[in-house]
Coordinates of N, CA and C in Angstrom, one line a residue:
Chain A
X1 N -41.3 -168.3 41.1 CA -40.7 -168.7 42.4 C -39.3 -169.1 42.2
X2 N -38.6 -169.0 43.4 CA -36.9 -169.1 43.3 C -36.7 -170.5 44.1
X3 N -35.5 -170.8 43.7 CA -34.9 -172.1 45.1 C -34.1 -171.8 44.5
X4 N -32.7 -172.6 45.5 CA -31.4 -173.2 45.4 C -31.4 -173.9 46.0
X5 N -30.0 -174.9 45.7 CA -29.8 -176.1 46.1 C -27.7 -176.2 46.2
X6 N -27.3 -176.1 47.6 CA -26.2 -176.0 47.6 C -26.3 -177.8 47.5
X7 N -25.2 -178.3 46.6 CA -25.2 -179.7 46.7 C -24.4 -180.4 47.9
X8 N -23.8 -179.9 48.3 CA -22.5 -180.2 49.0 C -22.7 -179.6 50.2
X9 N -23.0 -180.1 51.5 CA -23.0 -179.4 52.9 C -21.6 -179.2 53.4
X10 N -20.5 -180.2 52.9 CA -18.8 -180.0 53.7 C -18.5 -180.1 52.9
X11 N -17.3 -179.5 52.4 CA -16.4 -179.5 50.7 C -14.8 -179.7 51.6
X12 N -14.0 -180.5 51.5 CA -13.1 -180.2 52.8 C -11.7 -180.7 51.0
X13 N -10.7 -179.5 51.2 CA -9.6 -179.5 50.2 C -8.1 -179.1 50.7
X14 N -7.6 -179.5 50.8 CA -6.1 -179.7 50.7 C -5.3 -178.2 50.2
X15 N -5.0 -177.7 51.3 CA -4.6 -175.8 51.2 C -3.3 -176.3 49.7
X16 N -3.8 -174.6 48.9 CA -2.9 -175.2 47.2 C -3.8 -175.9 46.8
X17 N -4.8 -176.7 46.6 CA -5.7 -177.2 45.6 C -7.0 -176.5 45.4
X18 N -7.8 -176.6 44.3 CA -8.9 -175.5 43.9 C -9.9 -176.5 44.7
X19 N -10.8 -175.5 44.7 CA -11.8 -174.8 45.4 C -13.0 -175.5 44.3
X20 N -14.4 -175.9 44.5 CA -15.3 -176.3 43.9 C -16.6 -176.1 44.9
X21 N -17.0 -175.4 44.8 CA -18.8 -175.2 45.2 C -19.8 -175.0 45.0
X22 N -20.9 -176.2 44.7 CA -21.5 -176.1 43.9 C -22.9 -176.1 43.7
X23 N -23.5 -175.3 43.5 CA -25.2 -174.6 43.2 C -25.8 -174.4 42.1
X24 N -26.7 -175.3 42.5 CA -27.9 -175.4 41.5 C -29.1 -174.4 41.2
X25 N -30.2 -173.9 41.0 CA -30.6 -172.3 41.1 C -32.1 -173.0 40.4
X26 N -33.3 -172.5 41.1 CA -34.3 -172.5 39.8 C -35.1 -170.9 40.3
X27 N -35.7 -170.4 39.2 CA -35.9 -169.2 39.1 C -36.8 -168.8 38.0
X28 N -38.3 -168.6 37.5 CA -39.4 -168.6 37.4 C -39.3 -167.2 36.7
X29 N -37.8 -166.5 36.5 CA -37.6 -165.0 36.1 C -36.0 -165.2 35.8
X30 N -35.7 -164.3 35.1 CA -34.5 -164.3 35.2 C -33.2 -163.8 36.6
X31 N -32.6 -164.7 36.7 CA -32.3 -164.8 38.3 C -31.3 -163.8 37.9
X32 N -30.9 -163.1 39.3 CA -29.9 -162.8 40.0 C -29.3 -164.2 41.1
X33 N -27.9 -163.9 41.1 CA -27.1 -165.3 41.8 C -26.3 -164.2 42.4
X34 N -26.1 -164.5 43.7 CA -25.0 -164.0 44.9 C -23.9 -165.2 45.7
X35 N -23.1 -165.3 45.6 CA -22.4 -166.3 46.5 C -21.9 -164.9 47.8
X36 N -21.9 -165.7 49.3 CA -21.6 -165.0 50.1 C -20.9 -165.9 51.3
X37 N -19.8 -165.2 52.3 CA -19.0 -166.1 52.7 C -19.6 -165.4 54.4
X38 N -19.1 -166.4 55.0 CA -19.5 -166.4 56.4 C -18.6 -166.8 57.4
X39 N -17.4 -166.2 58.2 CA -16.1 -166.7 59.4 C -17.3 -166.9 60.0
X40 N -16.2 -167.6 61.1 CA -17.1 -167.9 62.5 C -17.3 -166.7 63.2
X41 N -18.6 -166.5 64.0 CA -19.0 -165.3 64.3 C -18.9 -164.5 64.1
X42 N -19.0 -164.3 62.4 CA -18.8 -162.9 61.7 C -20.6 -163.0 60.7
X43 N -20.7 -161.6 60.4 CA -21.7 -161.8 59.6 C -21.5 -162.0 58.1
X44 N -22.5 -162.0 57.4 CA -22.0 -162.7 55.6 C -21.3 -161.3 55.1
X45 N -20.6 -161.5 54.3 CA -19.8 -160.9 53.2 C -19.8 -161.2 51.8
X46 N -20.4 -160.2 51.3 CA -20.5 -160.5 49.5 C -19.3 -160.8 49.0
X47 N -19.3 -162.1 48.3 CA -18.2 -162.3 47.7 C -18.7 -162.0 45.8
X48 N -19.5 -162.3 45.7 CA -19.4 -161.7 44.0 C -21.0 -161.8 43.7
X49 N -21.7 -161.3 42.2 CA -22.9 -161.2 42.0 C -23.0 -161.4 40.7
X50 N -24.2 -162.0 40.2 CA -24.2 -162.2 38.8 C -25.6 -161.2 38.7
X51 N -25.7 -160.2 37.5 CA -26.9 -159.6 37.3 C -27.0 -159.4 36.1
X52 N -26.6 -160.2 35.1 CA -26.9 -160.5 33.4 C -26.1 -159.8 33.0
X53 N -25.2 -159.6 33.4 CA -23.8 -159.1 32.3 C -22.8 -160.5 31.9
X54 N -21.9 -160.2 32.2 CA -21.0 -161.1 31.7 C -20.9 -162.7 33.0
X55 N -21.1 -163.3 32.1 CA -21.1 -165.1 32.8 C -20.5 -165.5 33.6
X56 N -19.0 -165.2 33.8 CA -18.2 -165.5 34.6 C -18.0 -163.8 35.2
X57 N -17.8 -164.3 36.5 CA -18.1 -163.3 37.2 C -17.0 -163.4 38.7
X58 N -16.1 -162.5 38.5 CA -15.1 -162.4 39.6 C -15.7 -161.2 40.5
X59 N -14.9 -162.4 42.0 CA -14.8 -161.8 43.2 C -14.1 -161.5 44.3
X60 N -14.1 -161.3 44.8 CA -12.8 -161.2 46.3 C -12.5 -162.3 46.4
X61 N -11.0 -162.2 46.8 CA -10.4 -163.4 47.3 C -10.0 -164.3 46.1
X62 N -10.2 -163.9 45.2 CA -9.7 -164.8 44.3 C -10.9 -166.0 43.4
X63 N -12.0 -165.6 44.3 CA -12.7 -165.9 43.7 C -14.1 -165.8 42.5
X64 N -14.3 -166.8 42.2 CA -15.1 -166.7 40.9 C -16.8 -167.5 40.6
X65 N -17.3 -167.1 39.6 CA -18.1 -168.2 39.5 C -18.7 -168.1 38.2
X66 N -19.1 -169.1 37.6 CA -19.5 -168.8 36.4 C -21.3 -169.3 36.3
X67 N -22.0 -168.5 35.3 CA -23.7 -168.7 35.5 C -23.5 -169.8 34.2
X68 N -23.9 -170.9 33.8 CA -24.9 -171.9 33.2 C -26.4 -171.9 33.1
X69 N -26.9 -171.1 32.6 CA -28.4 -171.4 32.1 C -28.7 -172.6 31.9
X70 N -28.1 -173.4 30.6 CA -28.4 -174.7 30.2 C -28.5 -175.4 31.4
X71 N -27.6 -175.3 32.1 CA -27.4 -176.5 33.4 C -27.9 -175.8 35.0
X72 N -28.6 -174.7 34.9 CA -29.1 -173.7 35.7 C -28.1 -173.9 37.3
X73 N -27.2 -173.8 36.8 CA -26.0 -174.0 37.9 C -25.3 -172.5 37.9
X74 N -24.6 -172.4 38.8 CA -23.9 -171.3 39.6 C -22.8 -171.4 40.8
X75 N -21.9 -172.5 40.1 CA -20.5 -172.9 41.0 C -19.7 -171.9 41.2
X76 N -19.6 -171.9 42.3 CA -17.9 -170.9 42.7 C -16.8 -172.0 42.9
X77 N -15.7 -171.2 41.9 CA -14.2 -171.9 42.2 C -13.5 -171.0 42.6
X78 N -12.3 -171.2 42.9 CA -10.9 -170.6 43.6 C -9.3 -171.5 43.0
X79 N -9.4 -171.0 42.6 CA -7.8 -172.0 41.4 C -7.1 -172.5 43.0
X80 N -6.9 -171.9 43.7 CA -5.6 -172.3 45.0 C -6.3 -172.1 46.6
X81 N -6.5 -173.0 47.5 CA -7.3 -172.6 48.4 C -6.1 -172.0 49.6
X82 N -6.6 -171.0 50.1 CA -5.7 -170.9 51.4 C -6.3 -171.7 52.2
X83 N -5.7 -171.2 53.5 CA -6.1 -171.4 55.1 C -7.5 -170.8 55.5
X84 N -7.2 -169.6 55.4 CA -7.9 -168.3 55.5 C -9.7 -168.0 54.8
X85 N -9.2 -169.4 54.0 CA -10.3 -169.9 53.1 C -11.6 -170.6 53.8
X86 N -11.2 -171.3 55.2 CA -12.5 -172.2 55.7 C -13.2 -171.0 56.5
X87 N -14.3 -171.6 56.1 CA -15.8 -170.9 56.5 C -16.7 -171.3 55.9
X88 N -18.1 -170.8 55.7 CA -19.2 -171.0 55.0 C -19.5 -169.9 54.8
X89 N -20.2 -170.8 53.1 CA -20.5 -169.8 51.9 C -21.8 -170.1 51.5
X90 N -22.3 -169.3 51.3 CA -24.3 -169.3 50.9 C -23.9 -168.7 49.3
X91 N -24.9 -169.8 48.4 CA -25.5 -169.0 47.5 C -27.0 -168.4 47.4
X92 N -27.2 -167.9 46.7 CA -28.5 -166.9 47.2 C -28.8 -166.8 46.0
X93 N -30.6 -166.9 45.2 CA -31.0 -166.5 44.5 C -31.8 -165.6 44.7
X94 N -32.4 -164.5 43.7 CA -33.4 -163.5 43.6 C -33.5 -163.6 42.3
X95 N -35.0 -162.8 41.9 CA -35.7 -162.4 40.8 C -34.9 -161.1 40.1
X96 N -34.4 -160.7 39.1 CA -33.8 -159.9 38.8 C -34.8 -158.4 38.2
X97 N -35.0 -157.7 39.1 CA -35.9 -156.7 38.6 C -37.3 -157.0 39.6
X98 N -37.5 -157.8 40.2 CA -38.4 -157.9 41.0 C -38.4 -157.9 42.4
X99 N -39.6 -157.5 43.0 CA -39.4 -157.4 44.6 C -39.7 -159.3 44.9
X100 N -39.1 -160.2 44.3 CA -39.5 -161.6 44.8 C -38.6 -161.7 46.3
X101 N -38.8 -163.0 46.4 CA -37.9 -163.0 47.9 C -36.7 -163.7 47.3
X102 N -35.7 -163.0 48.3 CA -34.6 -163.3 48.5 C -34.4 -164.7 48.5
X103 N -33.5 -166.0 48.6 CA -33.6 -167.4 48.9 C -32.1 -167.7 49.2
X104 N -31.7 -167.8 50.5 CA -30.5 -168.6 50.6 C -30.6 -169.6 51.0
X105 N -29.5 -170.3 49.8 CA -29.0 -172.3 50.3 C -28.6 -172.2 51.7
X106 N -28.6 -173.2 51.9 CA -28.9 -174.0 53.4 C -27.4 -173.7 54.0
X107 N -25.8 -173.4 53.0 CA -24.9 -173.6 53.2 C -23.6 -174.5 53.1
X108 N -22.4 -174.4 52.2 CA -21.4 -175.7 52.8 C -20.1 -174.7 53.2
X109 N -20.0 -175.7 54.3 CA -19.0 -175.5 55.1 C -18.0 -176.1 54.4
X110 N -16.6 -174.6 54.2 CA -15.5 -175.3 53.7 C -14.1 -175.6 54.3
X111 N -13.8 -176.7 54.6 CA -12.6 -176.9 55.4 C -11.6 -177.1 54.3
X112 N -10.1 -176.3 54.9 CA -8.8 -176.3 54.2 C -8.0 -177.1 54.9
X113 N -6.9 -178.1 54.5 CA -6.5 -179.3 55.0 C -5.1 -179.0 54.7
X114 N -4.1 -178.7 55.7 CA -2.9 -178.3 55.8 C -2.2 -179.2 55.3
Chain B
X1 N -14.5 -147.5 56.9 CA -16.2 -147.0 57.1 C -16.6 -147.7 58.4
X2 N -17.1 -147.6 59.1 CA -17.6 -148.5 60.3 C -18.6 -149.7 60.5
X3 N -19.1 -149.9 59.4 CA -19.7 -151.0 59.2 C -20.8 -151.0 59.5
X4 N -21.5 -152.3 59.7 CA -23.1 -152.1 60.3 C -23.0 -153.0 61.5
X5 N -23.6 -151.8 62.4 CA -23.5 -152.2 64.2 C -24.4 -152.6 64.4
X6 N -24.0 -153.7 65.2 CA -25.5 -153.9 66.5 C -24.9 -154.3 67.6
X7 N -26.0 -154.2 68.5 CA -25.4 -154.2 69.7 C -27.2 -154.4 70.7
X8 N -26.8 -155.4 71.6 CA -25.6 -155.9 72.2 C -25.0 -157.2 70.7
X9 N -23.6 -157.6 71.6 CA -23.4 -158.6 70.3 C -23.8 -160.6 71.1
X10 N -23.9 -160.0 72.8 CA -24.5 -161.5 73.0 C -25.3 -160.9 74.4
X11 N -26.9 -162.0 74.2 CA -27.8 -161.4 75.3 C -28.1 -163.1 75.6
X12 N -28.4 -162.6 77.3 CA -29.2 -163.6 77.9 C -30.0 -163.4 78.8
X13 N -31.3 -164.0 79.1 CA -32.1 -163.5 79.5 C -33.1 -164.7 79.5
X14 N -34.3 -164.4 80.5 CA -35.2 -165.4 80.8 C -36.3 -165.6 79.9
X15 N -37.1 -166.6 79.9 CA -38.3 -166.7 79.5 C -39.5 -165.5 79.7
X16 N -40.3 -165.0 78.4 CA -41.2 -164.3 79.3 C -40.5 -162.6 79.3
X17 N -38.8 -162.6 79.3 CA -38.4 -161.1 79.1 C -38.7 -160.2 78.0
X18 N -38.5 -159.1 77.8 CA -38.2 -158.2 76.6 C -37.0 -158.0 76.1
X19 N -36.9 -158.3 74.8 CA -35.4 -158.5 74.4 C -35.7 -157.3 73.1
X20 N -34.8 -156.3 72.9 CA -34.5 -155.1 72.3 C -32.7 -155.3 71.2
X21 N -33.0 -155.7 70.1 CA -31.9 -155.5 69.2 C -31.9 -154.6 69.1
X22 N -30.5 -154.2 68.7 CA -30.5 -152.6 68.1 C -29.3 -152.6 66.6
X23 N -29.6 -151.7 65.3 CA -28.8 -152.1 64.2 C -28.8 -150.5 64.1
X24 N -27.4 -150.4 63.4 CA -26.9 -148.5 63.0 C -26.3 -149.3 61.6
X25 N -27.1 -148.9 60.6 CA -26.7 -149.4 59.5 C -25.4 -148.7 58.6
X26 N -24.9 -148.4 57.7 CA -23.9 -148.1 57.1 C -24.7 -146.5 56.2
X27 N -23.9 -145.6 56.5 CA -24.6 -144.1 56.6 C -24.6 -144.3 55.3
X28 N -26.3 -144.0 54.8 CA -26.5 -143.8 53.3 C -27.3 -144.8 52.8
X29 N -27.1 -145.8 53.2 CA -27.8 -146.8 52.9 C -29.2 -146.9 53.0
X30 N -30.2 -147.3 51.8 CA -31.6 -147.0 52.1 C -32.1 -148.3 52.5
X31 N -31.8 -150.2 52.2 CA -32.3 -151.1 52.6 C -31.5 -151.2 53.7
X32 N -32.6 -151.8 54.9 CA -32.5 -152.3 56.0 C -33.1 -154.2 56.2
X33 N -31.9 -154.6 56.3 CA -32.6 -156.3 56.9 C -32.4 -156.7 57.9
X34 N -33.5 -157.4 58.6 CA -33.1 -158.0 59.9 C -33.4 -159.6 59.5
X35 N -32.4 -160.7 59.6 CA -32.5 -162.0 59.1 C -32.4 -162.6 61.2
X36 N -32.5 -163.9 61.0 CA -32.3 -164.8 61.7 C -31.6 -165.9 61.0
X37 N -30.7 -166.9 62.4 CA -29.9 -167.5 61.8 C -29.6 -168.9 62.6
X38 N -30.3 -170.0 62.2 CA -30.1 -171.2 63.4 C -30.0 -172.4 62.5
X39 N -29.0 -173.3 63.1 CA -28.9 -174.5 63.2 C -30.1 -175.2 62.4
X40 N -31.0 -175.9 62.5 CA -32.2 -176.2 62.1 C -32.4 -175.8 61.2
X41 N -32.8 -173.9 61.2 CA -33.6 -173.5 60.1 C -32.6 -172.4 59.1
X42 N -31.6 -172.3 59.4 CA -30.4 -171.8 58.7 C -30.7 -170.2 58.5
X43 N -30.9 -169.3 57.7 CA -31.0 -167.9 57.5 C -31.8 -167.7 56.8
X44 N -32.8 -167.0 58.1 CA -34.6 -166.3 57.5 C -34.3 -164.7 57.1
X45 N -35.3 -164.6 56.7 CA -35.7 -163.1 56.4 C -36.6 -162.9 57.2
X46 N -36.4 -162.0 58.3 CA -37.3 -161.9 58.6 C -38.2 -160.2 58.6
X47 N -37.6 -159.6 58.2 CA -38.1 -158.2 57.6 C -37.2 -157.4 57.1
X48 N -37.6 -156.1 56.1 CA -36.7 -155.7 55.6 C -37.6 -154.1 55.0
X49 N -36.8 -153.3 55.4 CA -37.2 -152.0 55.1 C -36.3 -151.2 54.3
X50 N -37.0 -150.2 53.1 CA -36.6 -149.1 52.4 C -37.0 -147.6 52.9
X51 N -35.7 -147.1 52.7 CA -36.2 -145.6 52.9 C -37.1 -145.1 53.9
X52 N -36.5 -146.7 55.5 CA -37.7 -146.3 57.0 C -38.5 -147.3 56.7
X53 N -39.1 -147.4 55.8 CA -40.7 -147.7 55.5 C -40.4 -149.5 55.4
X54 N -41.3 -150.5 56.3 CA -41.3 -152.0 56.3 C -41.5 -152.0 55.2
X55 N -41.0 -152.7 53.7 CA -41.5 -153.6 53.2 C -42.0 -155.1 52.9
X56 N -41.6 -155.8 53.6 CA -41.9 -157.0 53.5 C -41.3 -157.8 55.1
X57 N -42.6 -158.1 55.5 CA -42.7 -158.5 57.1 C -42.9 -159.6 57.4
X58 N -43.3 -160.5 56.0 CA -44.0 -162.0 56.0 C -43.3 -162.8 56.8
X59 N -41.7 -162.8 57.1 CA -40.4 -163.5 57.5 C -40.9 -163.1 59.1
X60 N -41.7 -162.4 59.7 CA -41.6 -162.3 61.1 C -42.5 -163.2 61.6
X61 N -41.9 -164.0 62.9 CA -42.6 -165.8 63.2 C -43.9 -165.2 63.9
X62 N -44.2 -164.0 64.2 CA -45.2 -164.2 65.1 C -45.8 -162.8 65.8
X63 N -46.8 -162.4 66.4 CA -47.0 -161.4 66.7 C -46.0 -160.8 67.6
X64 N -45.4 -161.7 68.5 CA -44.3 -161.1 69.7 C -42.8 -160.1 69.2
X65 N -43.0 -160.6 68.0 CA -41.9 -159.8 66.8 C -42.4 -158.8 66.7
X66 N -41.5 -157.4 67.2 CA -41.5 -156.6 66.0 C -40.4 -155.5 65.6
X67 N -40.7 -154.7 64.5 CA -39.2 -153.9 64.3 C -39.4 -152.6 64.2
X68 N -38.9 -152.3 63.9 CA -38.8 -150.2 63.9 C -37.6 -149.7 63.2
X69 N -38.1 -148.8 62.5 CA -36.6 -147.8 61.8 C -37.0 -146.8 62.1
X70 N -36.9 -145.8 63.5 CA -37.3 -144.2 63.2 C -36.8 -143.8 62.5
X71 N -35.7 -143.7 62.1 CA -34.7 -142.6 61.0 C -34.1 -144.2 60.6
X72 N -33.2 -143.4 59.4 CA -31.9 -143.4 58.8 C -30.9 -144.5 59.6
X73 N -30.7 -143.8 60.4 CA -29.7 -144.9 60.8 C -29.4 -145.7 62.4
X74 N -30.9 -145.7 62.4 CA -31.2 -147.0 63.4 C -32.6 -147.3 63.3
X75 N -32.3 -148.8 63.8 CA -33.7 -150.0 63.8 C -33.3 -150.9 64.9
X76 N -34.5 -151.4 65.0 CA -34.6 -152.2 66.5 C -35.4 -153.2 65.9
X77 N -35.1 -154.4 66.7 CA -36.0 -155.8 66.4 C -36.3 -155.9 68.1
X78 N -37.3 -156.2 68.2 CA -38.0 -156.7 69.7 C -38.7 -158.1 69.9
X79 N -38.4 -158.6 70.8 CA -39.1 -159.9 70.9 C -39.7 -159.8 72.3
X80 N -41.2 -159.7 72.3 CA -42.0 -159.6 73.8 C -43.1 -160.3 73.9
X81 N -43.5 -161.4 74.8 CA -42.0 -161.9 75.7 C -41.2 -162.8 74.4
X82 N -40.2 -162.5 75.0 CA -39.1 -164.1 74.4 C -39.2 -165.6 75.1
X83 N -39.0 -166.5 73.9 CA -39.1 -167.8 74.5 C -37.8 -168.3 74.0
X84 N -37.8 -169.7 74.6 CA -36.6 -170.4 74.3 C -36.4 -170.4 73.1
X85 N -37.5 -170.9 72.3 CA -37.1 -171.1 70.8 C -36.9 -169.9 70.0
X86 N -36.7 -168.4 70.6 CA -36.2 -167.0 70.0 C -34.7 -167.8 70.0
X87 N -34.4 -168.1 70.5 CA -32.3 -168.2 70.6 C -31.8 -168.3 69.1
X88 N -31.4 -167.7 68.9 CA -30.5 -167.6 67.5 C -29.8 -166.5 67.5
X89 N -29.3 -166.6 66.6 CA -28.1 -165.1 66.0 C -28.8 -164.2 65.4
X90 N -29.2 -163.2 65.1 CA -30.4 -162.0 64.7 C -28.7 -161.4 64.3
X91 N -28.8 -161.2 62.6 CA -28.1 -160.7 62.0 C -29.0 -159.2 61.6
X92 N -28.8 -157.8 61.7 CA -29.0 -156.6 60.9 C -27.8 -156.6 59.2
X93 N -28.3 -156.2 58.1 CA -27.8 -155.9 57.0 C -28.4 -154.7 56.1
X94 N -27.8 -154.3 55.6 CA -27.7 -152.8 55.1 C -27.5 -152.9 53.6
X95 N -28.0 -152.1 52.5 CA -27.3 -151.9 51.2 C -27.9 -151.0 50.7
X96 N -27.4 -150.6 49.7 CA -27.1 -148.9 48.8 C -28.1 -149.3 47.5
X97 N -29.3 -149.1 47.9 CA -30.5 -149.2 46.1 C -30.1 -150.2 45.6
X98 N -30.4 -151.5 46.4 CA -30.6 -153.0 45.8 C -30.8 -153.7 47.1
X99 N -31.2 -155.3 46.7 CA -31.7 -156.2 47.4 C -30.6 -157.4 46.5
X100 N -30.1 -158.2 47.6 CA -30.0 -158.6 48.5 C -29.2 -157.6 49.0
X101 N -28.8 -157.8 50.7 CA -28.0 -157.1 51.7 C -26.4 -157.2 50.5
X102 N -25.8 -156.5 51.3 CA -24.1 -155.6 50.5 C -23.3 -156.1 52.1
X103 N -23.7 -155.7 53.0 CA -23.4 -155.7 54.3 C -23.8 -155.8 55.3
X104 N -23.5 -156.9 56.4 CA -23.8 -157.2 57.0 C -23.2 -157.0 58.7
X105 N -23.8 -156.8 59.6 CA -23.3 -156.6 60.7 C -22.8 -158.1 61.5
X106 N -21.8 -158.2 62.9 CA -21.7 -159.4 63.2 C -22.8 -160.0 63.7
X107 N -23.9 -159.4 63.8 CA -25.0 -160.2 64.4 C -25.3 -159.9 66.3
X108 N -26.0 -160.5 66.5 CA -26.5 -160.6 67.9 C -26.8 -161.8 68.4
X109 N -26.1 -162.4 69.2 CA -26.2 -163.9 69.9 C -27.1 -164.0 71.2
X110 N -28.5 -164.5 71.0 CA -29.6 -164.2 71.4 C -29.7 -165.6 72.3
X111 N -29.9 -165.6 74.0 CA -30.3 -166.7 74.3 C -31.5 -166.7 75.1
X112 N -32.1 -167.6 75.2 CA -33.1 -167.4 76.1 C -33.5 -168.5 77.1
X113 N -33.4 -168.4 78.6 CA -33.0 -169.6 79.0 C -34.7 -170.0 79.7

């Protein structure tokens, strides 16, 4: 069985300062990790994917995220946040090779502070 | 590329009506998802089909749900009748030989008064 756990429901940063969001993951297989972004009244958008290649793992927008087994965590950063940056972002686990279910976190909402 | 459509993108309508989604997914694409999306209960699964064929329907709340893919590149979610507590945003999403969705449509803003 899969969960996540977005820790953070509002992450609110100062436009020019990095980005930290952060997800916890459990996974009964070896996971697949997805972070995905969401404007207002827009539907999600893949922002990057982890599927057992390489740990740190870049995506659009400048963003990244690196996989921790040890600490079964799956944070996305952004070295510099824009404007263009607030919305909400899901991370999402799955079974990697298996038809398990999909699981999206609940969400945090990121506000950028001019 | 045009993305993945649905339409209408906001419906209102009474208690007790038939409410008809409609999704044109991204040409080529063999997974089909229809999620839900609310306040409360944040973003379900609520079915998801390969190559036409439902796979996995567990995510549907109830008998009054249901979905269809005749072909390739359309699918319908129906709710009959609809009740108040249907209102949510009914997102369609699409992807190319993998799970989770790749793409997602803007959704459908579902109310039911």
């Amino acid at each position: 069985a899969q969960s996540v756990t977005q820790l953070d429901s509002h992450v609110s940063v100062s436009e020019g300062t990095p980005v930290l969001l952060r997800c916890n993951y459990s996974s009964s297989y070896s996971p697949s990790l997805f972070w995905y972004v969401q404007h207002p009244n827009k539907g999600l958008q893949l922002l990057l994917k982890y599927t057992s290649a390489a740990t740190l793992v870049k995506g659009i927008n400048g963003f990244e995220a690196e996989f921790k087994k040890s600490e079964t965590s799956f944070h996305l950063t952004k070295p510099s946040a824009h404007m263009s940056d607030a919305a909400e972002y899901f991370c999402v686990v799955s079974a990697m090779n298996r038809d398990d279910k999909i699981i999206f976190g609940k969400g945090t909402r990121l506000h950028i502070l001019p | 590329d045009a993305g993945v459509i649905q339409s209408p993108r906001h419906e209102v309508t009474e208690m007790g009506q038939e409410v008809t989604l409609r999704c044109k997914p991204i040409s080529g694409h063999d997974y089909l998802f229809w999620y839900r999306q609310t306040m409360m209960r944040g973003l379900e699964l609520l079915i998801y089909f390969n190559n036409n064929v439902p796979i996995d329907d567990s995510g549907m709340p109830e008998d009054r749900f249901s979905a269809k893919m005749p072909n390739a590149s359309f699918s319908t979610l129906k709710i009959q009748p609809s009740e108040p507590r249907d209102s949510a945003v009914y997102f369609c999403a699409s992807s190319l030989a993998s799970r989770p969705p790749q793409h997602f449509g803007d959704g459908t803003r579902l109310s039911i008064l």
